[in-house]
Short mmCIF file of C-alpha atoms and ligand atoms in Angstrom, two decimals:
data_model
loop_
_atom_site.label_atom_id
_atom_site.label_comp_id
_atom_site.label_asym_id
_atom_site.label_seq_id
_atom_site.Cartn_x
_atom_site.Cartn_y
_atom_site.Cartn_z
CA UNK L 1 153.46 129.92 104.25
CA UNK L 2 151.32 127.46 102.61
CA UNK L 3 149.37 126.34 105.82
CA UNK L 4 146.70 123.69 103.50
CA UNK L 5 150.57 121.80 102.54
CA UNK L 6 151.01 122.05 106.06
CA UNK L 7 148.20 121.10 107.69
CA UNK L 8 148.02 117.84 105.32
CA UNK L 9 151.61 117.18 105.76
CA UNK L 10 151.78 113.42 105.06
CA UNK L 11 155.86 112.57 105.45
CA UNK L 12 155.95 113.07 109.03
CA UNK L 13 158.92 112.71 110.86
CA UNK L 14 158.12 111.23 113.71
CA UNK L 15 160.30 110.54 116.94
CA UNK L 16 160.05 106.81 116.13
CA UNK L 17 161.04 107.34 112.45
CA UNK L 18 164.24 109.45 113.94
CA UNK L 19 165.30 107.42 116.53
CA UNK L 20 165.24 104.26 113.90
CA UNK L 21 167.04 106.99 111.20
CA UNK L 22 169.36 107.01 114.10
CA UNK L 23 169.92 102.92 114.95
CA UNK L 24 170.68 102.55 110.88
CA UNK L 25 173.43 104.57 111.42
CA UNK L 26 175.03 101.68 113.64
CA UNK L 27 174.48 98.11 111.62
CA UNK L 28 175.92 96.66 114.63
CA UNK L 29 172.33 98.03 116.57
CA UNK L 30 170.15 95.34 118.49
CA UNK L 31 167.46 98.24 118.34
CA UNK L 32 167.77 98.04 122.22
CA UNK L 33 168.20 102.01 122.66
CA UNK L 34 165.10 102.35 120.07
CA UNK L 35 162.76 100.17 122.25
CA UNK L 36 164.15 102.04 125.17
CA UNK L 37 163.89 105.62 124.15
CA UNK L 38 159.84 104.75 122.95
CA UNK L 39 159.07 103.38 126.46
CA UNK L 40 160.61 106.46 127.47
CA UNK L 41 158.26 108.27 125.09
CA UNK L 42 155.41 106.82 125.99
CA UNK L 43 155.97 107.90 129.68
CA UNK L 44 156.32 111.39 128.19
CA UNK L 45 152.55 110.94 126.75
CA UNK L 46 151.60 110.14 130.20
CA UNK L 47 152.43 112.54 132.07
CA UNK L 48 151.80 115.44 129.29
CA UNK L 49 148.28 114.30 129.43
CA UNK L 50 148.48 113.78 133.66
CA UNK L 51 149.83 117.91 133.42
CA UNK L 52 147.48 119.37 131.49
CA UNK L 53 143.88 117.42 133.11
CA UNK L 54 146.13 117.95 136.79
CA UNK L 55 143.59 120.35 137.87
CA UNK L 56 140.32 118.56 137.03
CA UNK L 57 141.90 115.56 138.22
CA UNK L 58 142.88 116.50 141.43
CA UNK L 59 146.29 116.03 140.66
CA UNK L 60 147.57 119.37 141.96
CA UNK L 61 149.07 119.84 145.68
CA UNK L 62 150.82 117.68 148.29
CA UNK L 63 151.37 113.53 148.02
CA UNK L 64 152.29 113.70 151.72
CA UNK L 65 155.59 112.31 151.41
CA UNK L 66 158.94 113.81 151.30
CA UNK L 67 161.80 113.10 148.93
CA UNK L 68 165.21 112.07 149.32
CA UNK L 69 166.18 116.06 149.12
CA UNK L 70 163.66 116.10 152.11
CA UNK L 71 161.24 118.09 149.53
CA UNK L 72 157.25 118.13 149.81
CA UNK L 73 156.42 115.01 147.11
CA UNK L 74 153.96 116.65 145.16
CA UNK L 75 151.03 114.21 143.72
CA UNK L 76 152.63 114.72 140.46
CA UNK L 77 156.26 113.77 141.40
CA UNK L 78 155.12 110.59 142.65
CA UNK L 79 152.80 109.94 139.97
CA UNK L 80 155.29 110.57 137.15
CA UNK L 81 158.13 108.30 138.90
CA UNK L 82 155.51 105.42 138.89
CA UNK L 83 154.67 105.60 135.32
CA UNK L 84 158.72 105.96 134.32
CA UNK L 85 159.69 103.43 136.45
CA UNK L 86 157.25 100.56 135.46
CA UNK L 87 157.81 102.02 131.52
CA UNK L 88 161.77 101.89 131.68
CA UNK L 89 161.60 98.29 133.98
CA UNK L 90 158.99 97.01 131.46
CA UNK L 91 160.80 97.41 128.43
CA UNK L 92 163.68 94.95 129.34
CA UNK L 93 166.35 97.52 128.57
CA UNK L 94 167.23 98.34 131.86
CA UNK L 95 169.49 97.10 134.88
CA UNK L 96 169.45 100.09 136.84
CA UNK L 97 167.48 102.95 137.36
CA UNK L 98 168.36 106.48 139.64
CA UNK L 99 165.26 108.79 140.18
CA UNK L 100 165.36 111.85 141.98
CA UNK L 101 162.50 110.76 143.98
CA UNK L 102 163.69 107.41 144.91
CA UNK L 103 166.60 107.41 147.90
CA UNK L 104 168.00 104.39 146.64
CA UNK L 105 168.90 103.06 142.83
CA UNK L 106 166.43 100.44 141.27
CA UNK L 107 168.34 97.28 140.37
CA UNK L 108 165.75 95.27 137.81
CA UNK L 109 164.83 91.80 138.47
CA UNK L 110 167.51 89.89 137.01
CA UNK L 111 164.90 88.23 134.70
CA UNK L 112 164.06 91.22 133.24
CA UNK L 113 167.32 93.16 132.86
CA UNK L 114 169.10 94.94 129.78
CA UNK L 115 171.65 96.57 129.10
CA UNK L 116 171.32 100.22 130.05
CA UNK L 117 171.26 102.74 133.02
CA UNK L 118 168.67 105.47 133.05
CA UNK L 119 169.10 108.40 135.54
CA UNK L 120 166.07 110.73 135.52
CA UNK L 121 163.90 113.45 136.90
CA UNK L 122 160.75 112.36 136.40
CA UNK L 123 159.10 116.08 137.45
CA UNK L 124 161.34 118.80 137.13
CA UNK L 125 160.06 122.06 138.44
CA UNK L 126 158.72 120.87 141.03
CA UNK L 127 157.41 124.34 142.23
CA UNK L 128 155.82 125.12 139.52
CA UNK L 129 153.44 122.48 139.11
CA UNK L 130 150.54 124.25 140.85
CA UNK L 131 150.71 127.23 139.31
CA UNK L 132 150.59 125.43 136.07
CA UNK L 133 153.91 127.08 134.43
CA UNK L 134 156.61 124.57 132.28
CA UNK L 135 157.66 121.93 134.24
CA UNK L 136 159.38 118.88 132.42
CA UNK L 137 160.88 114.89 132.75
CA UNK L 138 164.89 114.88 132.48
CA UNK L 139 166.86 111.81 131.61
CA UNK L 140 170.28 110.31 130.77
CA UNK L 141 171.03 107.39 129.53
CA UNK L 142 174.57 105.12 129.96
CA UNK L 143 175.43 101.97 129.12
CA UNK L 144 176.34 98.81 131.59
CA UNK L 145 179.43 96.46 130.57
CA UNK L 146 177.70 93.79 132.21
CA UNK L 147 174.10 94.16 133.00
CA UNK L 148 174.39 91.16 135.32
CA UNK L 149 176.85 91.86 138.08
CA UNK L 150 175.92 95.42 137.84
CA UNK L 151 177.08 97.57 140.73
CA UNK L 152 176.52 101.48 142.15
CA UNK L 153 180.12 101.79 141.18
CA UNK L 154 179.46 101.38 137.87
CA UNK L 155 176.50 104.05 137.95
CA UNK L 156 178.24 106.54 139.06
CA UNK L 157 179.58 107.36 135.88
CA UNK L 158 181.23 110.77 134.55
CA UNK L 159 177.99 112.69 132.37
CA UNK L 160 180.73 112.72 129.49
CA UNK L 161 180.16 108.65 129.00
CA UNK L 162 176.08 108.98 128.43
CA UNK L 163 175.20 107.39 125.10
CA UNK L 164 171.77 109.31 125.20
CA UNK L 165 170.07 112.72 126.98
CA UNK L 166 166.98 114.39 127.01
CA UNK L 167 164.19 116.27 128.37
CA UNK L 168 160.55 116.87 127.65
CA UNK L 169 158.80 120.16 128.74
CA UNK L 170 155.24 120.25 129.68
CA UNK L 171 154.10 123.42 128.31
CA UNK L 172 152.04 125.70 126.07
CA UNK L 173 152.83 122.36 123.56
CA UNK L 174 154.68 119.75 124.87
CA UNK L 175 158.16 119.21 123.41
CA UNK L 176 160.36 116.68 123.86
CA UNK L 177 164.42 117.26 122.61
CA UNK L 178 167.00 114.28 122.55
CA UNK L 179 170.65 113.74 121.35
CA UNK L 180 171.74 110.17 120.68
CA UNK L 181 175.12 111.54 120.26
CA UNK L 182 174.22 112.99 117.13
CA UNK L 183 173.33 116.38 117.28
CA UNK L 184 170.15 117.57 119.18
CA UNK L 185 166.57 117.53 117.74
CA UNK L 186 162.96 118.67 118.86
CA UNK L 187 159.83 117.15 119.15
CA UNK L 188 156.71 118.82 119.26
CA UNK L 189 153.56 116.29 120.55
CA UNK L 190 150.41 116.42 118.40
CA UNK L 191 147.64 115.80 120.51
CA UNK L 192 145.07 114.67 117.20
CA UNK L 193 148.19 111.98 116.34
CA UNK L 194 149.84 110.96 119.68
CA UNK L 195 152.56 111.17 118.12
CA UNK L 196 155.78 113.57 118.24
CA UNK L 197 156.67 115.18 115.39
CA UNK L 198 160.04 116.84 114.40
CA UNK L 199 159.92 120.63 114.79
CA UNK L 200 163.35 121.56 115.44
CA UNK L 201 165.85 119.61 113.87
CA UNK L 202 169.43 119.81 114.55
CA UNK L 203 169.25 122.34 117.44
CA UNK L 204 171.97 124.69 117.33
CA UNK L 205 172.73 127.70 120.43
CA UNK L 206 173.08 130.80 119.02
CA UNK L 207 177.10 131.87 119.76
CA UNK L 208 175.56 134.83 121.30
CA UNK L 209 172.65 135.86 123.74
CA UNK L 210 171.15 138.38 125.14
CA UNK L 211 170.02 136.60 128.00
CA UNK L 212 170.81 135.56 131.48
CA UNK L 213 168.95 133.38 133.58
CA UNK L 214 169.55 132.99 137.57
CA UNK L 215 167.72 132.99 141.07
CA UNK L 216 168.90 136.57 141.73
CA UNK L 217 166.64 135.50 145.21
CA UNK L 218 170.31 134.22 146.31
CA UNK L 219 172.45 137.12 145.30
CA UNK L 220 173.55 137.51 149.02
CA UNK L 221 174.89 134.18 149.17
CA UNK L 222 176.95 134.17 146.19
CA UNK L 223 180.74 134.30 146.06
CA UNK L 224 182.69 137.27 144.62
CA UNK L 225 183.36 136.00 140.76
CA UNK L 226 179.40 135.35 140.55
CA UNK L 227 178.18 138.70 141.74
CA UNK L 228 180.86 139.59 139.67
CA UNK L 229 179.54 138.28 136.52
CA UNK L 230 175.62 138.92 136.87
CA UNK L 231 176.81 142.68 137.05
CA UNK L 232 178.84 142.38 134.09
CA UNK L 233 175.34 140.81 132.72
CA UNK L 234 173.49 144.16 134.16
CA UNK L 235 175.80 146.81 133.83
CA UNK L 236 178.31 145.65 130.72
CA UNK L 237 181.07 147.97 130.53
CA UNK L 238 182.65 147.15 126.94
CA UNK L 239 179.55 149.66 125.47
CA UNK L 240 177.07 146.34 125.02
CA UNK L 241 173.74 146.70 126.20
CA UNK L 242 172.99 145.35 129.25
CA UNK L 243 171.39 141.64 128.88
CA UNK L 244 167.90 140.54 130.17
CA UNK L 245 167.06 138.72 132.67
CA UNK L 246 164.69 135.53 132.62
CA UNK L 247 164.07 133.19 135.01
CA UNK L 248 161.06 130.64 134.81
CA UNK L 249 162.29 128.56 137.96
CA UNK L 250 161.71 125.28 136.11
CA UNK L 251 165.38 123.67 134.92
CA UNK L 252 163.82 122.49 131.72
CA UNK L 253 161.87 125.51 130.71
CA UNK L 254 165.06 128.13 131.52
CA UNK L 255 167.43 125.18 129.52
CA UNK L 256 164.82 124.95 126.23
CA UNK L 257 164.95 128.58 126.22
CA UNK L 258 168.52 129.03 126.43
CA UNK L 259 168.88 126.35 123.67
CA UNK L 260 166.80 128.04 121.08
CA UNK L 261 167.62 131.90 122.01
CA UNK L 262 171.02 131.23 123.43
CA UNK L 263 172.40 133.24 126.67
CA UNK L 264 173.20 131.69 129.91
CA UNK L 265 171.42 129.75 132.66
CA UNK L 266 173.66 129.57 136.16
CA UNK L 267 172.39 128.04 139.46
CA UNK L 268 175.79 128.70 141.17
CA UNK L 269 176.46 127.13 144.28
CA UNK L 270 176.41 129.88 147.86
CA UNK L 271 176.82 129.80 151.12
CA UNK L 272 173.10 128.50 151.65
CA UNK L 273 174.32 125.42 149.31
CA UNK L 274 177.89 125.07 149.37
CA UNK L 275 177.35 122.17 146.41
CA UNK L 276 174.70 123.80 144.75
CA UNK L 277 171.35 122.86 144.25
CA UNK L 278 170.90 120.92 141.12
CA UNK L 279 171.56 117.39 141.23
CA UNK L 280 174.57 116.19 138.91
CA UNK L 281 173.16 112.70 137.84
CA UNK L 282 169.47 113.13 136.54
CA UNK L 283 169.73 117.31 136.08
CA UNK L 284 173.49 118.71 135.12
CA UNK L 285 174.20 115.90 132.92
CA UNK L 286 171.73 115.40 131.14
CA UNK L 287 171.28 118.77 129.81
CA UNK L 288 175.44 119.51 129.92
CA UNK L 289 175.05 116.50 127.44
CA UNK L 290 172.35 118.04 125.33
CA UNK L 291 173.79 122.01 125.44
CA UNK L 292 177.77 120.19 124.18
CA UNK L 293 175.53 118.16 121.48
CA UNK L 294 174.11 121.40 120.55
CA UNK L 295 177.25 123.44 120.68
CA UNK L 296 177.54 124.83 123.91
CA UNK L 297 179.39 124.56 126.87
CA UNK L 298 178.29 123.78 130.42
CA UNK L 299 180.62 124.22 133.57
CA UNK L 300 180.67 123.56 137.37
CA UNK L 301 183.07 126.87 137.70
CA UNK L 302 185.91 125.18 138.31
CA UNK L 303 185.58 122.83 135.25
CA UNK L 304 183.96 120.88 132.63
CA UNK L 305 180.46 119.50 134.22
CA UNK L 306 180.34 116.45 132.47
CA UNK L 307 183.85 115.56 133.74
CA UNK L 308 182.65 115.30 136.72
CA UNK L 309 182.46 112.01 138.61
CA UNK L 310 179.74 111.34 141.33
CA UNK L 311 180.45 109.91 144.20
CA UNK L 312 176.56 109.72 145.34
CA UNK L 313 173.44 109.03 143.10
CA UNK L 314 171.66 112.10 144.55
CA UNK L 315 174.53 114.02 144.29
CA UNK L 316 175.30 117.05 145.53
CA UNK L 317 173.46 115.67 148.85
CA UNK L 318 174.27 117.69 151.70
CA UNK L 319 174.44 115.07 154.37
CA UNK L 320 174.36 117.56 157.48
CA UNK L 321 177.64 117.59 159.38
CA UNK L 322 179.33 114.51 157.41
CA UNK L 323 181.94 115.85 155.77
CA UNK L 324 181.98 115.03 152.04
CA UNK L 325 185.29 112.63 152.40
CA UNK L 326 184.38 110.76 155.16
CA UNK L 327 181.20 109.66 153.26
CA UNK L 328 180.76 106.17 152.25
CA UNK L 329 181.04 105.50 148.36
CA UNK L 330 178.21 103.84 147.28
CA UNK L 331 177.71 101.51 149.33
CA UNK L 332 173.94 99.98 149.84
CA UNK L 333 172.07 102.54 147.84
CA UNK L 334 170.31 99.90 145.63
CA UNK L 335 166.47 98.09 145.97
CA UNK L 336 165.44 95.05 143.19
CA UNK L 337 162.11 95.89 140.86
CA UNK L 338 160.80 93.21 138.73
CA UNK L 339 158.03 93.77 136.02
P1 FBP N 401 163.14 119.83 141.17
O1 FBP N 401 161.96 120.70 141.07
O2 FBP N 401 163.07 118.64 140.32
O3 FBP N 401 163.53 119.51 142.58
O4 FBP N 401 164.36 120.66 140.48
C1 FBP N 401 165.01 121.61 140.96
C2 FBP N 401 164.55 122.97 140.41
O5 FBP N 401 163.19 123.14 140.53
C3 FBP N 401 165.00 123.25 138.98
O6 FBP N 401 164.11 122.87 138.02
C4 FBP N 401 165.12 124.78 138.99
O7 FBP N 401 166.07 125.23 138.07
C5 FBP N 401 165.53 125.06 140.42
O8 FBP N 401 165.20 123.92 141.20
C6 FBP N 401 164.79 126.24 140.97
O9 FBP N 401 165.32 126.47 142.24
P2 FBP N 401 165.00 127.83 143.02
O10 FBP N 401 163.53 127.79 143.33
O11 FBP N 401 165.90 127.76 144.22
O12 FBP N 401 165.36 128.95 142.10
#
């Protein structure tokens, strides 16, 4: 390993230089998705650098609000939607926007709109940002026929029409992995350059694992065919040996890991949350659209996740003793943000 070469690598593949590698593909590019994906980069930066100082900054604990899930805010949370929000509305690529800690959608000033809909988490993991273990930022991209009459209707999209997904984890390094619809490639920030730099191109699961990665903490809740299967994991009886369990408790962190070592991550729905927990728009999607891009599958149980179609932006949201029919679809979910 000739670490000198390394260290004084000068062609450096940067996200920037990828993403452009990727718009040259399609002549018929505007380079709107480019100057959206580096706003969305640059809110990445942010909040890497907001993660790691969070405990000399005070940035730890409670914001004193509650989120649409009726979850504690934490600082964090609310600090990391501000900085996507103003980065995704400021870079005039954007009609819409669908946050997990905003109740309603953001419809952009009229003035200031583009072409594209970005659904995102902007602090996944939540409970593990005091304890300083991976958290991460989640997003999706889709694309709006017309940007001007835009409508909640038109948001709520199946994952399988997304023209762009990623996630970056906040971590020992900070890594950042996106599909354009092109295969799936990491990012790892250098701190020195600002800059991410490819360090794992074409991202490919392994056809096998040895892992599998749950909230065993619910086992009592679970149906039949789950406890089912995370026995099967623990106690194979086809004379494999039994596979380990990891679970980090952070989407992003269990999904990265899965990605590169391969294995399975499940956060089945029970009888405490009939829907399950993880939110279809800014969380399944996304990374059903990145594990596909990268050769694996992702499934609800009864099908195909990114067939699904959401009927809610915040979806599944157990509205207490409204049964899921009788709930209005769409309807006024939406606030205006200008620049
Ligand atoms: P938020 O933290 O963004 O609300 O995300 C949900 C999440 O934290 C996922 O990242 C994670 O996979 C899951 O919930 C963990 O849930 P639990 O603590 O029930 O295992």
């Amino acid at each position: 390993m000739d670490h000198a070469a390394d260290t004084f690598r000068t062609d450096l593949m940067t996200i920037t230089r990828h993403v452009l590698n990727e718009q040259s593909r399609h002549p018929e590019s505007r380079g709107d998705l480019t100057i959206l994906l580096s706003h969305i980069v640059l809110g990445c930066k942010f909040v890497a650098s907001a993660v790691n100082k969070a405990g000399l900054a005070k940035l730890t604990g409670l914001a004193g609000e509650t989120n649409v899930q009726g979850e504690e805010q934490k600082k964090l949370d609310v600090l990391s939607n501000e900085v996507f929000v103003n980065a995704l509305v400021s870079s005039g690529r954007t009609c819409v926007l669908v946050s997990e800690e905003d109740e309603k959608a953001t419809f952009v000033d009229p003035k200031l709109r583009g072409k594209y809909c970005v659904c995102f988490d902007p602090l996944d993991g939540s409970s593990n940002i005091d304890c300083g273990v991976s958290i991460g930022t989640i997003f999706g991209i889709y694309m709006i026929k017309n940007q001007d009459t835009v409508t909640l209707e038109e948001v709520l999209q199946p994952g399988k029409d997304m023209i762009a997904a990623g996630y970056c984890m906040y971590g020992s390094s900070c890594t950042l992995v996106l599909s354009t619809g092109n295969g799936v490639n990491g990012f790892t920030l250098d701190p020195s350059l600002g800059e991410f730099i490819m360090t794992h191109p074409d991202i490919k699961i392994p056809p096998k694992g040895k892992i599998y990665s749950v909230n065993e903490g619910n086992a009592k809740n679970w149906d039949t065919p789950t406890a089912k299967y995370v026995e099967k994991c623990k106690y194979p009886t086809d004379g494999s040996s039994p596979k380990s369990l990891r679970y980090i408790g952070s989407m992003v962190a269990d999904v990265h890991r899965t990605l590169l070592y391969g294995g399975i991550f499940l956060y089945p729905a029970d009888k405490k949350s009939p829907s399950g927990k993880l939110r279809v728009m800014y969380e399944v999607f996304p990374m059903s659209f990145l594990m596909e891009e990268a050769g694996g599958q992702s499934f609800t149980g009864k099908g195909r996740s990114l067939d699904l179609i959401p009927t809610d932006i915040h979806d599944p949201r157990e509205i207490p003793d409204i049964p899921r029919q009788q709930r209005q679809r769409g309807g006024d979910q939406g606030a205006v943000r200008g620049g």
